[in-house]
GROMACS .gro file of C-alpha atoms in nm:
model
  368
    1MET     CA    1   4.646  12.928  -3.549
    2GLN     CA    2   4.269  12.878  -3.526
    3TRP     CA    3   4.184  13.225  -3.664
    4ASN     CA    4   4.443  13.195  -3.944
    5VAL     CA    5   4.296  12.862  -4.055
    6PHE     CA    6   3.947  13.012  -4.051
    7LEU     CA    7   4.064  13.297  -4.277
    8LEU     CA    8   4.233  13.045  -4.508
    9ILE     CA    9   3.904  12.859  -4.542
   10LEU     CA   10   3.701  13.170  -4.613
   11MET     CA   11   3.946  13.274  -4.886
   12GLY     CA   12   3.893  12.947  -5.080
   13GLN     CA   13   3.792  12.984  -5.442
   14CYS     CA   14   3.501  12.738  -5.426
   15SER     CA   15   3.145  12.838  -5.506
   16VAL     CA   16   2.868  12.686  -5.295
   17PHE     CA   17   2.677  12.555  -5.595
   18THR     CA   18   2.977  12.380  -5.751
   19CYS     CA   19   3.100  12.219  -5.430
   20SER     CA   20   2.762  12.088  -5.322
   21MET     CA   21   2.734  11.891  -5.646
   22LEU     CA   22   2.882  11.546  -5.585
   23TYR     CA   23   2.771  11.400  -5.917
   24GLU     CA   24   2.582  11.498  -6.230
   25TYR     CA   25   2.391  11.313  -6.501
   26HIS     CA   26   2.436  11.342  -6.877
   27PHE     CA   27   2.173  11.214  -7.122
   28ASN     CA   28   2.308  11.097  -7.458
   29ASP     CA   29   2.053  11.071  -7.739
   30GLU     CA   30   2.284  10.861  -7.958
   31THR     CA   31   2.174  10.496  -7.961
   32LYS     CA   32   2.420  10.229  -7.849
   33THR     CA   33   2.413   9.878  -7.703
   34TRP     CA   34   2.448   9.859  -7.326
   35ALA     CA   35   2.816   9.760  -7.350
   36GLU     CA   36   2.890  10.037  -7.601
   37ALA     CA   37   2.715  10.287  -7.378
   38GLN     CA   38   2.909  10.166  -7.076
   39SER     CA   39   3.241  10.206  -7.260
   40TYR     CA   40   3.144  10.552  -7.378
   41CYS     CA   41   3.045  10.666  -7.027
   42LYS     CA   42   3.364  10.530  -6.872
   43GLU     CA   43   3.574  10.710  -7.133
   44LYS     CA   44   3.394  11.046  -7.128
   45TYR     CA   45   3.254  11.059  -6.772
   46THR     CA   46   3.260  10.805  -6.488
   47ASP     CA   47   3.014  10.528  -6.580
   48LEU     CA   48   2.658  10.454  -6.681
   49ALA     CA   49   2.413  10.620  -6.444
   50THR     CA   50   2.389  10.492  -6.088
   51VAL     CA   51   2.068  10.586  -5.903
   52TYR     CA   52   2.050  10.640  -5.527
   53ASP     CA   53   1.688  10.747  -5.464
   54MET     CA   54   1.372  10.903  -5.604
   55ALA     CA   55   1.540  11.244  -5.621
   56ASP     CA   56   1.789  11.098  -5.869
   57MET     CA   57   1.504  10.936  -6.060
   58LYS     CA   58   1.333  11.271  -6.105
   59LYS     CA   59   1.652  11.415  -6.255
   60LEU     CA   60   1.666  11.133  -6.510
   61ILE     CA   61   1.297  11.151  -6.598
   62MET     CA   62   1.322  11.525  -6.663
   63ALA     CA   63   1.613  11.472  -6.904
   64ASN     CA   64   1.517  11.176  -7.124
   65ASN     CA   65   1.207  11.328  -7.292
   66GLY     CA   66   1.010  11.007  -7.246
   67LYS     CA   67   1.263  10.793  -7.434
   68GLU     CA   68   1.372  10.451  -7.315
   69ALA     CA   69   1.735  10.478  -7.206
   70TRP     CA   70   2.005  10.254  -7.057
   71ILE     CA   71   2.112  10.298  -6.693
   72GLY     CA   72   2.401  10.122  -6.520
   73LEU     CA   73   2.212   9.832  -6.359
   74TYR     CA   74   2.269   9.478  -6.489
   75ASN     CA   75   2.182   9.124  -6.385
   76GLU     CA   76   2.481   8.917  -6.271
   77ASN     CA   77   2.385   8.561  -6.168
   78ASP     CA   78   2.209   8.378  -5.887
   79SER     CA   79   2.534   8.299  -5.706
   80LYS     CA   80   2.584   8.669  -5.633
   81ARG     CA   81   2.242   8.753  -5.491
   82THR     CA   82   2.268   8.978  -5.189
   83TRP     CA   83   2.017   9.093  -4.927
   84GLN     CA   84   1.939   9.464  -4.933
   85TRP     CA   85   1.705   9.705  -4.758
   86SER     CA   86   1.448   9.894  -4.961
   87LEU     CA   87   1.524  10.229  -4.795
   88PRO     CA   88   1.828  10.377  -4.975
   89GLY     CA   89   2.139  10.402  -4.762
   90VAL     CA   90   2.039  10.144  -4.498
   91GLU     CA   91   2.298   9.867  -4.523
   92TYR     CA   92   2.225   9.500  -4.457
   93LYS     CA   93   2.468   9.351  -4.207
   94GLU     CA   94   2.489   8.978  -4.137
   95THR     CA   95   2.579   9.054  -3.776
   96GLU     CA   96   2.242   9.224  -3.731
   97GLU     CA   97   2.014   8.973  -3.901
   98ASN     CA   98   1.719   8.815  -3.723
   99TRP     CA   99   1.620   8.509  -3.926
  100ALA     CA  100   1.388   8.237  -3.794
  101THR     CA  101   1.549   7.896  -3.745
  102GLY     CA  102   1.638   7.741  -4.082
  103GLU     CA  103   1.582   8.065  -4.273
  104PRO     CA  104   1.648   8.186  -4.534
  105ASN     CA  105   1.595   7.856  -4.717
  106ASN     CA  106   1.456   7.957  -5.059
  107LYS     CA  107   1.215   7.662  -5.023
  108ASP     CA  108   0.960   7.782  -5.280
  109ALA     CA  109   1.223   7.935  -5.508
  110PRO     CA  110   1.255   8.212  -5.582
  111GLU     CA  111   1.205   8.350  -5.230
  112ASN     CA  112   1.354   8.695  -5.263
  113CYS     CA  113   1.141   8.900  -5.021
  114VAL     CA  114   1.113   8.891  -4.642
  115ARG     CA  115   0.811   8.860  -4.416
  116MET     CA  116   0.846   8.934  -4.047
  117ASP     CA  117   0.652   8.706  -3.812
  118ILE     CA  118   0.563   8.853  -3.472
  119LYS     CA  119   0.567   8.588  -3.198
  120GLU     CA  120   0.337   8.583  -2.895
  121ASP     CA  121   0.608   8.750  -2.687
  122LYS     CA  122   0.639   9.008  -2.972
  123ALA     CA  123   0.978   8.872  -3.077
  124GLN     CA  124   1.054   8.940  -3.445
  125LYS     CA  125   1.162   8.662  -3.680
  126TRP     CA  126   1.232   8.690  -4.053
  127VAL     CA  127   1.120   8.439  -4.318
  128ASP     CA  128   1.208   8.447  -4.688
  129VAL     CA  129   0.901   8.405  -4.912
  130PRO     CA  130   0.806   8.464  -5.277
  131CYS     CA  131   0.759   8.834  -5.351
  132SER     CA  132   0.422   8.759  -5.512
  133ALA     CA  133   0.271   8.657  -5.174
  134ASN     CA  134   0.029   8.902  -5.012
  135ASN     CA  135   0.081   9.048  -4.665
  136THR     CA  136  -0.001   9.358  -4.463
  137PHE     CA  137   0.287   9.596  -4.402
  138ILE     CA  138   0.416   9.904  -4.220
  139CYS     CA  139   0.545  10.214  -4.396
  140TYR     CA  140   0.805  10.453  -4.260
  141ASN     CA  141   0.795  10.828  -4.289
  142ALA     CA  142   1.045  11.096  -4.187
  143THR     CA  143   0.929  11.448  -4.106
  144ASN     CA  144   1.138  11.740  -3.990
  145GLU     CA  145   0.887  11.826  -3.720
  146LEU     CA  146   0.801  11.487  -3.573
  147GLY     CA  147   1.096  11.267  -3.666
  148ILE     CA  148   1.024  10.904  -3.752
  149LYS     CA  149   0.662  10.798  -3.792
  150PHE     CA  150   0.529  10.450  -3.875
  151HIS     CA  151   0.201  10.369  -4.046
  152PHE     CA  152   0.033  10.027  -4.034
  153ILE     CA  153  -0.137   9.956  -4.368
  154ASN     CA  154  -0.428   9.721  -4.317
  155MET     CA  155  -0.445   9.573  -4.664
  156THR     CA  156  -0.263   9.278  -4.818
  157LEU     CA  157  -0.038   9.342  -5.117
  158SER     CA  158   0.257   9.179  -5.287
  159TRP     CA  159   0.599   9.302  -5.170
  160GLN     CA  160   0.653   9.518  -5.480
  161LYS     CA  161   0.308   9.679  -5.452
  162ALA     CA  162   0.360   9.738  -5.080
  163GLN     CA  163   0.691   9.908  -5.155
  164ASN     CA  164   0.531  10.127  -5.423
  165TYR     CA  165   0.247  10.219  -5.186
  166CYS     CA  166   0.491  10.328  -4.915
  167ARG     CA  167   0.705  10.529  -5.157
  168GLU     CA  168   0.406  10.705  -5.309
  169ASN     CA  169   0.238  10.789  -4.978
  170TYR     CA  170   0.521  10.799  -4.723
  171THR     CA  171   0.896  10.732  -4.752
  172ASP     CA  172   0.947  10.355  -4.786
  173LEU     CA  173   0.880  10.014  -4.636
  174VAL     CA  174   1.016   9.987  -4.283
  175SER     CA  175   1.388   9.913  -4.321
  176GLY     CA  176   1.683   9.831  -4.097
  177LEU     CA  177   1.715   9.715  -3.737
  178HIS     CA  178   1.716  10.072  -3.611
  179GLN     CA  179   1.356  10.109  -3.729
  180LEU     CA  180   1.247   9.753  -3.645
  181ASN     CA  181   1.367   9.799  -3.287
  182ASP     CA  182   1.204  10.141  -3.246
  183SER     CA  183   0.945  10.137  -2.969
  184LYS     CA  184   0.699  10.330  -3.189
  185PHE     CA  185   0.725  10.056  -3.451
  186LYS     CA  186   0.683   9.776  -3.197
  187ASN     CA  187   0.371   9.943  -3.059
  188LEU     CA  188   0.207   9.904  -3.402
  189THR     CA  189   0.270   9.529  -3.421
  190GLN     CA  190   0.045   9.260  -3.277
  191PRO     CA  191   0.135   8.905  -3.168
  192LYS     CA  192   0.102   8.647  -3.448
  193ALA     CA  193   0.102   8.921  -3.714
  194GLN     CA  194   0.284   8.864  -4.044
  195LEU     CA  195   0.419   9.177  -4.212
  196TRP     CA  196   0.632   9.269  -4.509
  197ILE     CA  197   0.954   9.445  -4.421
  198GLY     CA  198   1.181   9.624  -4.668
  199LEU     CA  199   1.434   9.342  -4.704
  200PHE     CA  200   1.481   9.179  -5.043
  201ARG     CA  201   1.750   9.023  -5.257
  202ASN     CA  202   1.829   9.008  -5.623
  203ASN     CA  203   2.128   8.973  -5.848
  204TRP     CA  204   2.115   9.317  -6.008
  205MET     CA  205   2.435   9.517  -5.973
  206TRP     CA  206   2.555   9.867  -6.060
  207SER     CA  207   2.817   9.905  -6.329
  208ASP     CA  208   3.036  10.127  -6.109
  209GLY     CA  209   3.027   9.878  -5.818
  210SER     CA  210   2.810  10.094  -5.591
  211ASN     CA  211   2.601   9.910  -5.335
  212PHE     CA  212   2.291  10.130  -5.363
  213SER     CA  213   1.976   9.923  -5.304
  214PHE     CA  214   1.725  10.156  -5.474
  215ARG     CA  215   1.509   9.984  -5.739
  216ASP     CA  216   1.206  10.122  -5.925
  217TRP     CA  217   1.087   9.837  -6.148
  218ASP     CA  218   0.785   9.865  -6.372
  219GLN     CA  219   0.728   9.492  -6.335
  220GLU     CA  220   0.663   9.259  -6.045
  221LEU     CA  221   1.022   9.219  -5.913
  222LEU     CA  222   1.125   9.134  -6.194
  223ASN     CA  223   0.946   8.950  -6.477
  224ALA     CA  224   1.230   8.982  -6.726
  225GLY     CA  225   1.329   8.705  -6.966
  226LYS     CA  226   1.657   8.523  -6.910
  227HIS     CA  227   1.823   8.726  -7.185
  228GLU     CA  228   1.685   9.061  -7.063
  229ARG     CA  229   1.958   9.135  -6.812
  230TRP     CA  230   2.028   9.508  -6.862
  231ALA     CA  231   1.816   9.781  -6.707
  232VAL     CA  232   1.648  10.068  -6.888
  233LEU     CA  233   1.454  10.372  -6.776
  234ARG     CA  234   1.124  10.347  -6.960
  235GLY     CA  235   0.909  10.626  -7.091
  236THR     CA  236   0.671  10.556  -6.801
  237GLY     CA  237   0.940  10.670  -6.556
  238LYS     CA  238   0.983  10.314  -6.421
  239TRP     CA  239   1.256  10.059  -6.490
  240GLY     CA  240   1.242   9.762  -6.720
  241ALA     CA  241   1.492   9.517  -6.867
  242ALA     CA  242   1.614   9.461  -7.221
  243LYS     CA  243   1.865   9.257  -7.419
  244CYS     CA  244   2.215   9.402  -7.427
  245ASP     CA  245   2.237   9.412  -7.808
  246GLU     CA  246   1.941   9.650  -7.840
  247LYS     CA  247   2.045  10.005  -7.925
  248LYS     CA  248   1.910  10.282  -7.703
  249PRO     CA  249   1.996  10.629  -7.574
  250PHE     CA  250   2.166  10.622  -7.235
  251PHE     CA  251   2.254  10.810  -6.917
  252CYS     CA  252   2.611  10.865  -6.799
  253TYR     CA  253   2.709  11.018  -6.470
  254LYS     CA  254   3.009  11.226  -6.368
  255ASP     CA  255   3.149  11.153  -6.022
  256LYS     CA  256   3.274  11.471  -5.857
  257ARG     CA  257   3.421  11.294  -5.553
  258ILE     CA  258   3.773  11.157  -5.538
  259LEU     CA  259   3.924  10.959  -5.249
  260ILE     CA  260   4.287  11.045  -5.180
  261ASN     CA  261   4.455  10.737  -5.033
  262GLU     CA  262   4.724  10.943  -4.863
  263SER     CA  263   4.716  11.028  -4.494
  264LYS     CA  264   4.750  11.397  -4.416
  265THR     CA  265   4.654  11.639  -4.141
  266TRP     CA  266   4.327  11.823  -4.198
  267VAL     CA  267   4.497  12.148  -4.305
  268GLU     CA  268   4.730  11.957  -4.542
  269ALA     CA  269   4.424  11.782  -4.689
  270LEU     CA  270   4.249  12.118  -4.736
  271TYR     CA  271   4.550  12.265  -4.920
  272TYR     CA  272   4.584  11.949  -5.131
  273CYS     CA  273   4.221  11.951  -5.247
  274ARG     CA  274   4.224  12.323  -5.329
  275GLU     CA  275   4.551  12.305  -5.518
  276LYS     CA  276   4.481  11.991  -5.721
  277TYR     CA  277   4.100  11.965  -5.741
  278ASN     CA  278   3.833  12.186  -5.589
  279ASP     CA  279   3.782  12.152  -5.213
  280LEU     CA  280   3.732  11.909  -4.928
  281VAL     CA  281   3.392  11.743  -4.959
  282SER     CA  282   3.084  11.887  -4.787
  283ILE     CA  283   2.772  11.689  -4.692
  284THR     CA  284   2.446  11.880  -4.670
  285ASP     CA  285   2.181  11.604  -4.682
  286ALA     CA  286   2.132  11.230  -4.632
  287GLY     CA  287   2.168  11.157  -5.004
  288GLN     CA  288   2.511  11.319  -5.019
  289GLN     CA  289   2.608  11.129  -4.704
  290LYS     CA  290   2.543  10.798  -4.880
  291TRP     CA  291   2.738  10.896  -5.193
  292VAL     CA  292   3.036  11.006  -4.983
  293GLN     CA  293   3.037  10.696  -4.762
  294GLU     CA  294   3.064  10.476  -5.072
  295LYS     CA  295   3.402  10.642  -5.130
  296ALA     CA  296   3.499  10.623  -4.763
  297LYS     CA  297   3.464  10.243  -4.764
  298LYS     CA  298   3.774  10.219  -4.985
  299ALA     CA  299   3.999  10.429  -4.759
  300SER     CA  300   4.320  10.286  -4.613
  301SER     CA  301   4.281  10.483  -4.288
  302THR     CA  302   4.021  10.430  -4.015
  303HIS     CA  303   3.858  10.766  -4.095
  304VAL     CA  304   3.850  11.014  -4.382
  305TRP     CA  305   3.863  11.390  -4.343
  306LEU     CA  306   3.560  11.593  -4.450
  307GLY     CA  307   3.543  11.967  -4.512
  308LEU     CA  308   3.396  12.011  -4.165
  309ARG     CA  309   3.570  12.247  -3.923
  310TYR     CA  310   3.514  12.390  -3.574
  311THR     CA  311   3.611  12.746  -3.490
  312CYS     CA  312   3.649  12.802  -3.117
  313THR     CA  313   3.685  13.175  -3.183
  314LEU     CA  314   3.326  13.195  -3.309
  315ASP     CA  315   3.207  12.871  -3.141
  316PHE     CA  316   3.041  12.684  -3.429
  317TRP     CA  317   3.099  12.408  -3.683
  318PHE     CA  318   3.096  12.498  -4.053
  319TRP     CA  319   3.162  12.350  -4.394
  320VAL     CA  320   3.461  12.490  -4.580
  321THR     CA  321   3.235  12.547  -4.882
  322ASP     CA  322   3.030  12.791  -4.672
  323GLU     CA  323   2.717  12.578  -4.628
  324ALA     CA  324   2.553  12.575  -4.287
  325VAL     CA  325   2.575  12.252  -4.087
  326LYS     CA  326   2.203  12.167  -4.095
  327TYR     CA  327   2.217  11.798  -4.180
  328LYS     CA  328   2.416  11.616  -3.908
  329ASN     CA  329   2.546  11.262  -3.872
  330TRP     CA  330   2.761  11.284  -3.557
  331ASP     CA  331   2.855  10.977  -3.360
  332SER     CA  332   2.681  10.957  -3.024
  333ASP     CA  333   3.006  10.989  -2.828
  334LYS     CA  334   3.008  11.278  -2.582
  335GLN     CA  335   3.330  11.437  -2.707
  336THR     CA  336   3.316  11.813  -2.657
  337ASP     CA  337   3.406  12.078  -2.911
  338ASP     CA  338   3.758  12.215  -2.885
  339CYS     CA  339   4.001  12.433  -3.077
  340ASN     CA  340   4.176  12.276  -3.376
  341MET     CA  341   3.905  12.012  -3.423
  342SER     CA  342   3.778  11.893  -3.761
  343GLY     CA  343   3.523  11.640  -3.882
  344ALA     CA  344   3.610  11.293  -4.010
  345MET     CA  345   3.385  11.011  -4.132
  346ASP     CA  346   3.427  10.657  -4.005
  347ARG     CA  347   3.539  10.431  -4.290
  348GLY     CA  348   3.322  10.139  -4.170
  349GLY     CA  349   3.030  10.074  -3.938
  350HIS     CA  350   2.755  10.332  -3.983
  351HIS     CA  351   2.991  10.594  -4.131
  352LYS     CA  352   2.927  10.843  -3.854
  353TRP     CA  353   3.111  11.174  -3.817
  354PHE     CA  354   3.372  11.212  -3.545
  355LYS     CA  355   3.537  11.519  -3.395
  356LYS     CA  356   3.912  11.469  -3.438
  357PRO     CA  357   4.220  11.683  -3.356
  358ASP     CA  358   4.325  11.823  -3.692
  359ASN     CA  359   4.687  11.711  -3.652
  360GLN     CA  360   4.582  11.347  -3.687
  361ARG     CA  361   4.650  11.198  -4.028
  362PHE     CA  362   4.373  11.039  -4.240
  363ASN     CA  363   4.280  10.983  -4.602
  364PHE     CA  364   4.038  11.244  -4.735
  365ILE     CA  365   3.779  11.310  -5.005
  366CYS     CA  366   3.802  11.601  -5.247
  367THR     CA  367   3.541  11.738  -5.485
  368VAL     CA  368   3.642  11.774  -5.848
   0.00000   0.00000   0.00000
């Protein structure tokens, strides 16, 4: 059974390049209002462009020839403001918050950025403050060789300028409880210190409903007029805001992931994807992980099958699209590898990967 399934996978008709593409951008030089552009993108593709990180930004900047163009971000209203972490993919969870007593209170409205106060016992408490305030901060950097590194920046900047500094010189402002609780981070903090962390809130939302927190404003978070509620990529490569009735070129994106809300065994899911679409989804980097987990959140089963398979005959895990398993997001459980095991992503929580017997039945994600 195991060897037959392995041969079935190798005989799939999927090219590595095609299957590793989970989405693609399309620049349209025809000028439309934001609403017209949104309708066009939904009809021809998936939606106006959603942006996950700086890698996505570089793709857009290379395509628009310096022209100002609509993207899929728009300003809802103050009642829908949500807290988000600056580092893409790190989700804010109310069960993990660490606010000081009475915070957040929006006392000097708008207080949309978060300062962390270090107490004498080095306890961390969060306070919401205006983003224009000036504080020192700590940047986060990820390296393949050394793992996570933190860098204390001994200069006082506004939150937006601190974020830009970290992104230009490292990875981002320190984000998420996993980083804030890291012993290497705590060793950089001093009692009574006040530091920016990468937590902020605003009422900007993506047209397709994605929860990506990445922002790259050209202005100081955000000095747009009350009627300028639709985001554009400027010729500078940064974002600005404009009125919805202005006519501009625009970016659409094509989603190449599809969630199948039917529960099947892993082999049944593999056959289904290859017969009706392309293949079971593969994940080869952290960016792809975040795009896939957005789909997984809408599953009706506790987990969703991925195109991740273990062969006990050859004793290794592999993606059905033939990519090597270099990027990994396994749960920390100590479950051992075994024959007839496949990989499934947790629908909730931190969307970790789990090793599951392939006769269990879950929803699954195909590539188109």
